[in-house]
GROMACS .gro file of C-alpha atoms in nm:
model
  188
    1UNK     CA    1   0.000   0.000   0.000
    2UNK     CA    2   0.282   0.237   0.084
    3UNK     CA    3   0.457   0.153  -0.242
    4UNK     CA    4   0.148   0.250  -0.444
    5UNK     CA    5   0.127   0.584  -0.270
    6UNK     CA    6   0.494   0.648  -0.336
    7UNK     CA    7   0.462   0.596  -0.712
    8UNK     CA    8   0.122   0.759  -0.757
    9UNK     CA    9   0.156   1.092  -0.938
   10UNK     CA   10   0.058   1.394  -0.737
   11UNK     CA   11  -0.200   1.622  -0.892
   12UNK     CA   12  -0.037   1.923  -0.725
   13UNK     CA   13   0.306   1.891  -0.880
   14UNK     CA   14   0.380   1.983  -1.238
   15UNK     CA   15   0.579   1.668  -1.306
   16UNK     CA   16   0.581   1.376  -1.068
   17UNK     CA   17   0.751   1.047  -1.140
   18UNK     CA   18   0.775   1.157  -1.502
   19UNK     CA   19   0.406   1.073  -1.553
   20UNK     CA   20   0.151   1.348  -1.585
   21UNK     CA   21  -0.117   1.328  -1.851
   22UNK     CA   22  -0.214   1.691  -1.816
   23UNK     CA   23   0.148   1.817  -1.794
   24UNK     CA   24   0.047   2.032  -1.498
   25UNK     CA   25  -0.167   2.260  -1.717
   26UNK     CA   26  -0.387   2.482  -1.498
   27UNK     CA   27  -0.762   2.475  -1.554
   28UNK     CA   28  -0.766   2.828  -1.701
   29UNK     CA   29  -0.499   2.734  -1.956
   30UNK     CA   30  -0.683   2.413  -2.039
   31UNK     CA   31  -1.002   2.611  -2.103
   32UNK     CA   32  -0.805   2.854  -2.319
   33UNK     CA   33  -0.662   2.563  -2.517
   34UNK     CA   34  -1.001   2.400  -2.568
   35UNK     CA   35  -1.171   2.723  -2.678
   36UNK     CA   36  -0.891   2.807  -2.922
   37UNK     CA   37  -0.894   2.451  -3.054
   38UNK     CA   38  -1.272   2.465  -3.102
   39UNK     CA   39  -1.247   2.794  -3.289
   40UNK     CA   40  -0.964   2.690  -3.520
   41UNK     CA   41  -1.124   2.348  -3.580
   42UNK     CA   42  -1.451   2.514  -3.683
   43UNK     CA   43  -1.286   2.752  -3.932
   44UNK     CA   44  -1.274   2.495  -4.215
   45UNK     CA   45  -1.654   2.468  -4.190
   46UNK     CA   46  -1.683   2.824  -4.320
   47UNK     CA   47  -1.435   2.747  -4.597
   48UNK     CA   48  -1.628   2.445  -4.718
   49UNK     CA   49  -1.970   2.600  -4.663
   50UNK     CA   50  -1.893   2.915  -4.864
   51UNK     CA   51  -1.640   2.793  -5.123
   52UNK     CA   52  -1.723   2.423  -5.171
   53UNK     CA   53  -2.100   2.482  -5.122
   54UNK     CA   54  -2.148   2.215  -4.854
   55UNK     CA   55  -2.487   2.281  -4.693
   56UNK     CA   56  -2.490   2.301  -4.315
   57UNK     CA   57  -2.815   2.106  -4.278
   58UNK     CA   58  -2.691   1.822  -4.502
   59UNK     CA   59  -2.337   1.792  -4.366
   60UNK     CA   60  -2.402   1.918  -4.010
   61UNK     CA   61  -2.337   1.587  -3.838
   62UNK     CA   62  -2.009   1.538  -4.025
   63UNK     CA   63  -1.909   1.897  -3.944
   64UNK     CA   64  -1.979   1.836  -3.574
   65UNK     CA   65  -1.790   1.506  -3.554
   66UNK     CA   66  -1.488   1.636  -3.744
   67UNK     CA   67  -1.483   1.953  -3.533
   68UNK     CA   68  -1.492   1.752  -3.209
   69UNK     CA   69  -1.212   1.520  -3.325
   70UNK     CA   70  -1.002   1.813  -3.449
   71UNK     CA   71  -1.064   2.005  -3.125
   72UNK     CA   72  -0.938   1.712  -2.919
   73UNK     CA   73  -0.628   1.667  -3.133
   74UNK     CA   74  -0.549   2.040  -3.139
   75UNK     CA   75  -0.585   2.066  -2.759
   76UNK     CA   76  -0.347   1.776  -2.723
   77UNK     CA   77  -0.101   1.947  -2.958
   78UNK     CA   78  -0.123   2.274  -2.760
   79UNK     CA   79  -0.040   2.093  -2.436
   80UNK     CA   80   0.246   1.896  -2.589
   81UNK     CA   81   0.412   2.199  -2.748
   82UNK     CA   82   0.367   2.409  -2.434
   83UNK     CA   83   0.520   2.138  -2.219
   84UNK     CA   84   0.820   2.093  -2.447
   85UNK     CA   85   0.887   2.468  -2.477
   86UNK     CA   86   0.833   2.584  -2.120
   87UNK     CA   87   1.169   2.466  -1.985
   88UNK     CA   88   1.363   2.597  -2.286
   89UNK     CA   89   1.200   2.939  -2.256
   90UNK     CA   90   1.268   2.950  -1.883
   91UNK     CA   91   1.637   2.885  -1.945
   92UNK     CA   92   1.657   3.157  -2.211
   93UNK     CA   93   1.477   3.417  -2.002
   94UNK     CA   94   1.664   3.343  -1.679
   95UNK     CA   95   1.915   3.629  -1.695
   96UNK     CA   96   1.658   3.895  -1.789
   97UNK     CA   97   1.403   3.784  -1.530
   98UNK     CA   98   1.669   3.759  -1.260
   99UNK     CA   99   1.792   4.112  -1.327
  100UNK     CA  100   1.436   4.249  -1.323
  101UNK     CA  101   1.338   4.073  -1.001
  102UNK     CA  102   1.661   4.167  -0.823
  103UNK     CA  103   1.609   4.529  -0.925
  104UNK     CA  104   1.255   4.519  -0.785
  105UNK     CA  105   1.379   4.360  -0.462
  106UNK     CA  106   1.656   4.620  -0.432
  107UNK     CA  107   1.409   4.906  -0.483
  108UNK     CA  108   1.160   4.758  -0.234
  109UNK     CA  109   1.418   4.665   0.029
  110UNK     CA  110   1.612   4.992   0.028
  111UNK     CA  111   1.377   5.125   0.293
  112UNK     CA  112   1.323   4.798   0.474
  113UNK     CA  113   1.545   4.521   0.608
  114UNK     CA  114   1.765   4.318   0.381
  115UNK     CA  115   1.591   4.046   0.183
  116UNK     CA  116   1.732   3.701   0.241
  117UNK     CA  117   1.882   3.507  -0.049
  118UNK     CA  118   1.621   3.230  -0.031
  119UNK     CA  119   1.338   3.481  -0.072
  120UNK     CA  120   1.515   3.639  -0.370
  121UNK     CA  121   1.565   3.298  -0.530
  122UNK     CA  122   1.199   3.211  -0.470
  123UNK     CA  123   1.085   3.534  -0.634
  124UNK     CA  124   1.314   3.477  -0.933
  125UNK     CA  125   1.192   3.120  -0.974
  126UNK     CA  126   0.827   3.224  -0.950
  127UNK     CA  127   0.867   3.506  -1.201
  128UNK     CA  128   1.073   3.290  -1.438
  129UNK     CA  129   0.808   3.016  -1.428
  130UNK     CA  130   0.529   3.268  -1.483
  131UNK     CA  131   0.701   3.428  -1.784
  132UNK     CA  132   0.793   3.091  -1.938
  133UNK     CA  133   0.441   2.956  -1.888
  134UNK     CA  134   0.276   3.256  -2.051
  135UNK     CA  135   0.519   3.266  -2.343
  136UNK     CA  136   0.497   2.890  -2.404
  137UNK     CA  137   0.116   2.906  -2.397
  138UNK     CA  138   0.094   3.184  -2.653
  139UNK     CA  139   0.356   3.037  -2.883
  140UNK     CA  140   0.193   2.695  -2.867
  141UNK     CA  141  -0.143   2.837  -2.972
  142UNK     CA  142   0.011   3.045  -3.252
  143UNK     CA  143   0.233   2.769  -3.391
  144UNK     CA  144  -0.029   2.494  -3.388
  145UNK     CA  145  -0.304   2.717  -3.532
  146UNK     CA  146  -0.081   2.837  -3.815
  147UNK     CA  147   0.031   2.483  -3.896
  148UNK     CA  148  -0.325   2.346  -3.885
  149UNK     CA  149  -0.467   2.616  -4.110
  150UNK     CA  150  -0.175   2.593  -4.353
  151UNK     CA  151  -0.211   2.215  -4.383
  152UNK     CA  152  -0.589   2.241  -4.419
  153UNK     CA  153  -0.559   2.486  -4.708
  154UNK     CA  154  -0.282   2.290  -4.883
  155UNK     CA  155  -0.467   1.961  -4.847
  156UNK     CA  156  -0.809   2.093  -4.948
  157UNK     CA  157  -0.703   2.304  -5.248
  158UNK     CA  158  -0.411   2.103  -5.384
  159UNK     CA  159  -0.384   1.747  -5.256
  160UNK     CA  160  -0.753   1.653  -5.225
  161UNK     CA  161  -0.896   1.890  -5.488
  162UNK     CA  162  -1.030   1.606  -5.706
  163UNK     CA  163  -1.222   1.441  -5.421
  164UNK     CA  164  -1.587   1.514  -5.349
  165UNK     CA  165  -1.638   1.818  -5.124
  166UNK     CA  166  -1.746   1.604  -4.827
  167UNK     CA  167  -1.447   1.373  -4.854
  168UNK     CA  168  -1.222   1.674  -4.911
  169UNK     CA  169  -1.344   1.837  -4.588
  170UNK     CA  170  -1.316   1.517  -4.388
  171UNK     CA  171  -0.972   1.432  -4.523
  172UNK     CA  172  -0.818   1.778  -4.502
  173UNK     CA  173  -0.945   1.866  -4.154
  174UNK     CA  174  -0.878   1.534  -3.983
  175UNK     CA  175  -0.543   1.482  -4.156
  176UNK     CA  176  -0.430   1.833  -4.063
  177UNK     CA  177  -0.527   1.783  -3.699
  178UNK     CA  178  -0.356   1.442  -3.690
  179UNK     CA  179  -0.036   1.579  -3.843
  180UNK     CA  180  -0.029   1.871  -3.597
  181UNK     CA  181  -0.087   1.637  -3.301
  182UNK     CA  182   0.178   1.397  -3.429
  183UNK     CA  183   0.437   1.670  -3.481
  184UNK     CA  184   0.370   1.803  -3.131
  185UNK     CA  185   0.486   1.474  -2.979
  186UNK     CA  186   0.833   1.491  -3.135
  187UNK     CA  187   1.133   1.623  -2.953
  188UNK     CA  188   1.273   1.957  -3.069
   0.00000   0.00000   0.00000
């Protein structure tokens, strides 16, 4: 029983035992990812409704299923890319964040007692994590959205142009989402 508790991942730590399905993504970030994924996954509907003349009432069920599948895959890609970039960004921003936090501590502590080194290190770590998290989140959304939309357009107008409009929509949207999710799992 004790052994199971030792190896069970904690839901409060960002990475525990190397196993964390959610990668420590906060609920607000997860909601942001899902809403962005839903929006970008629904964009091809407009493309095929207006350009390929697919009627919403005829193809509505296919639109809904493809959008749900694409939303899931895009959310997964957002989380994967954010997780892989966060540590790299934190390392790159370390010097700048450290200088900024130490300047703030020096300005705040000039009137008060000296700030201990542990408190300074904690503030630097917190700020560095906050900056890296925000930057990784935004870059992940931008990168995956751009790649998904690019692949959707290339597949629908060039690769699958001779297929029927329904098959074109299904193939281009799902394939784009799968490729984006697959590429997000690779190491950079």
